[in-house]
Amino acid sequence: MKNNIVLIGYMGCGKSTIGLKLAKFCSVPFLDTDQWIEEREGVTISEIFATKGEAYFRELETECLKELLKQEERKIISVGGGLPVREENQKLLKQLGQVIYLKANPETIYERLKGDTSRPLLQTENPLQKIKDMIKDREEKYQAAAGKVLLVDGKSVKEIVEEILDKEKGLK
Ligand code: S3P
């Protein structure tokens, strides 16, 4: 197992914001799988979903994990909300390092993502219901992929970062 810190969780739970802060604090690189995919394809996630479909996007997610496993340098990695759903990805995530699930209530997610148009899966009539349904479907998968669960509701970014730094000895 490698020594990366990998943040998983539902869209809007703060993976990228927290990951970036952690990486800065620890002076290690930060990598976001969505960003990796967008850079590789040269288009946005919404465009990939619209032109090539979700299945193609999911293939790229697995490819990104395999690529990361080849790299030696320790990183903070944040992964797209749907990435841990694939069983193969759960195994790859575990090989990458310590996997932390940032767990948030549907209402927290809804408040944070209200008006966001960059998540194709939430462009629906009733996004709150969609969030609830997806969390229900994914919870078991997130738990299977994660080594630790951290509750984020009502906590500031600073508090969450400090909590991770306290738990992950060797990061400070
Ligand atoms: C998705 C989450 C998004 C992005 C894509 C699909 C999902 O990433 O990968 O829109 O299936 O939950 P974030 O969790 O970074 O928003």
Tab-separated table of C-alpha atoms and ligand atoms in Angstrom:
chain	number	residue	atom	x	y	z
A	1	MET	CA	0.000	0.000	0.000
A	2	LYS	CA	1.222	3.470	-0.888
A	3	ASN	CA	1.230	6.401	1.528
A	4	ASN	CA	-1.119	8.856	-0.173
A	5	ILE	CA	-4.104	10.394	1.580
A	6	VAL	CA	-7.234	9.842	-0.504
A	7	LEU	CA	-10.448	11.788	0.111
A	8	ILE	CA	-13.721	10.265	-1.005
A	9	GLY	CA	-17.328	11.326	-0.515
A	10	TYR	CA	-20.374	12.661	-2.220
A	11	MET	CA	-20.209	15.708	-4.542
A	12	GLY	CA	-19.982	18.907	-2.537
A	13	CYS	CA	-18.713	17.301	0.666
A	14	GLY	CA	-15.551	19.426	0.432
A	15	LYS	CA	-13.020	16.890	-0.905
A	16	SER	CA	-11.234	19.309	-3.226
A	17	THR	CA	-11.210	22.303	-0.875
A	18	ILE	CA	-9.989	20.224	2.043
A	19	GLY	CA	-7.533	18.292	-0.103
A	20	LEU	CA	-5.955	21.456	-1.428
A	21	LYS	CA	-5.591	22.946	2.069
A	22	LEU	CA	-4.096	19.725	3.414
A	23	ALA	CA	-1.660	19.506	0.530
A	24	LYS	CA	-0.533	23.094	1.044
A	25	PHE	CA	-0.072	22.530	4.751
A	26	CYS	CA	1.942	19.362	4.204
A	27	SER	CA	3.828	20.705	1.168
A	28	VAL	CA	2.873	17.739	-0.987
A	29	PRO	CA	1.169	17.774	-4.401
A	30	PHE	CA	-2.616	17.728	-4.669
A	31	LEU	CA	-4.417	15.782	-7.371
A	32	ASP	CA	-8.120	15.786	-8.181
A	33	THR	CA	-9.304	12.960	-10.455
A	34	ASP	CA	-11.961	15.161	-12.132
A	35	GLN	CA	-9.301	17.709	-12.960
A	36	TRP	CA	-6.950	14.981	-14.254
A	37	ILE	CA	-9.715	13.738	-16.557
A	38	GLU	CA	-10.628	17.217	-17.794
A	39	GLU	CA	-6.992	17.984	-18.563
A	40	ARG	CA	-6.489	14.681	-20.335
A	41	GLU	CA	-9.602	15.051	-22.460
A	42	GLY	CA	-9.335	18.812	-22.916
A	43	VAL	CA	-13.032	19.327	-22.126
A	44	THR	CA	-15.218	19.664	-19.025
A	45	ILE	CA	-16.854	16.754	-17.178
A	46	SER	CA	-20.270	17.994	-18.383
A	47	GLU	CA	-19.058	17.820	-21.979
A	48	ILE	CA	-17.667	14.318	-21.505
A	49	PHE	CA	-20.993	13.142	-20.087
A	50	ALA	CA	-22.902	14.832	-22.915
A	51	THR	CA	-20.760	13.674	-25.827
A	52	LYS	CA	-19.189	10.375	-24.755
A	53	GLY	CA	-21.488	9.291	-21.944
A	54	GLU	CA	-21.067	8.349	-18.295
A	55	ALA	CA	-19.611	4.877	-19.007
A	56	TYR	CA	-16.676	6.454	-20.855
A	57	PHE	CA	-16.113	8.848	-17.947
A	58	ARG	CA	-16.104	5.925	-15.475
A	59	GLU	CA	-13.413	4.173	-17.549
A	60	LEU	CA	-11.259	7.272	-17.306
A	61	GLU	CA	-11.661	7.312	-13.527
A	62	THR	CA	-10.268	3.777	-13.264
A	63	GLU	CA	-7.465	4.674	-15.637
A	64	CYS	CA	-6.563	7.663	-13.475
A	65	LEU	CA	-6.275	5.452	-10.367
A	66	LYS	CA	-4.031	3.008	-12.223
A	67	GLU	CA	-1.843	5.865	-13.360
A	68	LEU	CA	-1.598	7.187	-9.792
A	69	LEU	CA	-0.537	3.762	-8.540
A	70	LYS	CA	2.529	3.993	-10.765
A	71	GLN	CA	3.640	7.213	-9.102
A	72	GLU	CA	5.956	7.215	-6.116
A	73	GLU	CA	5.613	10.723	-4.703
A	74	ARG	CA	3.235	11.058	-1.767
A	75	LYS	CA	0.126	13.091	-2.585
A	76	ILE	CA	-3.221	14.251	-1.316
A	77	ILE	CA	-5.794	12.888	-3.751
A	78	SER	CA	-9.444	13.850	-4.080
A	79	VAL	CA	-11.659	11.618	-6.211
A	80	GLY	CA	-14.973	12.206	-8.007
A	81	GLY	CA	-18.059	11.333	-5.967
A	82	GLY	CA	-18.989	8.327	-8.082
A	83	LEU	CA	-15.533	6.809	-8.370
A	84	PRO	CA	-15.713	4.492	-5.312
A	85	VAL	CA	-18.879	2.835	-6.659
A	86	ARG	CA	-16.947	0.431	-8.918
A	87	GLU	CA	-15.649	-2.530	-6.988
A	88	GLU	CA	-12.389	-2.493	-8.919
A	89	ASN	CA	-11.879	1.134	-7.882
A	90	GLN	CA	-12.442	0.303	-4.207
A	91	LYS	CA	-9.459	-2.042	-4.374
A	92	LEU	CA	-7.308	0.456	-6.255
A	93	LEU	CA	-8.191	3.189	-3.741
A	94	LYS	CA	-7.068	1.032	-0.844
A	95	GLN	CA	-3.764	0.356	-2.584
A	96	LEU	CA	-3.215	4.074	-2.988
A	97	GLY	CA	-3.105	4.791	0.744
A	98	GLN	CA	-5.266	5.966	3.620
A	99	VAL	CA	-8.806	6.497	2.322
A	100	ILE	CA	-10.904	8.994	4.283
A	101	TYR	CA	-14.628	9.269	3.653
A	102	LEU	CA	-15.891	12.825	4.224
A	103	LYS	CA	-19.465	12.074	5.179
A	104	ALA	CA	-22.147	14.750	4.848
A	105	ASN	CA	-25.938	14.876	5.175
A	106	PRO	CA	-27.997	15.316	1.989
A	107	GLU	CA	-29.166	18.742	3.222
A	108	THR	CA	-25.574	19.957	3.651
A	109	ILE	CA	-24.748	18.813	0.125
A	110	TYR	CA	-27.906	20.379	-1.272
A	111	GLU	CA	-27.173	23.762	0.331
A	112	ARG	CA	-23.606	23.747	-0.966
A	113	LEU	CA	-24.508	22.765	-4.521
A	114	LYS	CA	-27.672	24.838	-4.988
A	115	GLY	CA	-27.385	26.548	-8.380
A	116	ASP	CA	-24.285	24.564	-9.428
A	117	THR	CA	-24.431	23.544	-13.074
A	118	SER	CA	-21.133	21.670	-13.322
A	119	ARG	CA	-22.474	18.336	-12.002
A	120	PRO	CA	-24.442	16.662	-14.809
A	121	LEU	CA	-26.018	14.111	-12.456
A	122	LEU	CA	-27.707	16.864	-10.434
A	123	GLN	CA	-29.328	18.702	-13.333
A	124	THR	CA	-32.723	17.269	-12.437
A	125	GLU	CA	-36.155	18.500	-11.319
A	126	ASN	CA	-35.557	17.606	-7.701
A	127	PRO	CA	-31.843	17.650	-6.854
A	128	LEU	CA	-32.377	17.125	-3.108
A	129	GLN	CA	-34.252	13.876	-3.752
A	130	LYS	CA	-31.563	12.809	-6.235
A	131	ILE	CA	-28.869	13.528	-3.628
A	132	LYS	CA	-30.768	11.468	-1.033
A	133	ASP	CA	-31.193	8.549	-3.436
A	134	MET	CA	-27.566	8.587	-4.536
A	135	ILE	CA	-26.233	8.763	-0.994
A	136	LYS	CA	-28.423	5.815	-0.068
A	137	ASP	CA	-27.114	3.832	-3.043
A	138	ARG	CA	-23.502	4.739	-2.475
A	139	GLU	CA	-23.125	4.658	1.302
A	140	GLU	CA	-22.204	0.973	1.398
A	141	LYS	CA	-19.603	1.480	-1.333
A	142	TYR	CA	-18.033	4.461	0.367
A	143	GLN	CA	-17.826	2.494	3.607
A	144	ALA	CA	-16.221	-0.427	1.754
A	145	ALA	CA	-13.576	1.815	0.203
A	146	ALA	CA	-12.793	3.887	3.286
A	147	GLY	CA	-10.368	3.224	6.092
A	148	LYS	CA	-11.787	6.107	8.117
A	149	VAL	CA	-15.022	8.088	8.192
A	150	LEU	CA	-15.060	11.749	9.135
A	151	LEU	CA	-18.363	13.580	9.700
A	152	VAL	CA	-18.249	17.032	8.115
A	153	ASP	CA	-21.692	18.530	8.801
A	154	GLY	CA	-21.484	21.874	10.592
A	155	LYS	CA	-17.683	21.878	10.584
A	156	SER	CA	-15.484	24.516	8.973
A	157	VAL	CA	-12.790	23.607	6.445
A	158	LYS	CA	-10.190	24.537	9.060
A	159	GLU	CA	-11.733	22.183	11.644
A	160	ILE	CA	-11.845	19.294	9.200
A	161	VAL	CA	-8.256	19.852	8.073
A	162	GLU	CA	-7.111	19.938	11.707
A	163	GLU	CA	-9.022	16.749	12.470
A	164	ILE	CA	-7.286	14.964	9.594
A	165	LEU	CA	-3.882	16.289	10.609
A	166	ASP	CA	-4.463	15.074	14.178
A	167	LYS	CA	-5.484	11.597	13.071
A	168	GLU	CA	-2.933	11.063	10.333
A	169	LYS	CA	0.296	11.011	12.203
A	170	GLY	CA	3.252	11.812	10.016
A	171	LEU	CA	1.400	14.434	7.983
A	172	LYS	CA	2.269	17.415	10.185
B	1	S3P	C1	-19.842	12.654	-9.828
B	1	S3P	C2	-19.147	13.551	-9.056
B	1	S3P	C3	-18.333	14.639	-9.629
B	1	S3P	C4	-17.867	14.253	-11.041
B	1	S3P	C5	-19.022	13.839	-11.887
B	1	S3P	C6	-19.784	12.646	-11.306
B	1	S3P	C7	-20.659	11.600	-9.159
B	1	S3P	O1	-17.193	14.887	-8.816
B	1	S3P	O2	-16.908	13.227	-10.970
B	1	S3P	O3	-19.869	14.943	-12.029
B	1	S3P	O4	-21.022	10.617	-9.803
B	1	S3P	O5	-20.919	11.744	-7.929
B	1	S3P	P1	-17.242	15.678	-7.404
B	1	S3P	O6	-17.600	14.684	-6.365
B	1	S3P	O7	-15.846	16.170	-7.256
B	1	S3P	O8	-18.227	16.759	-7.547
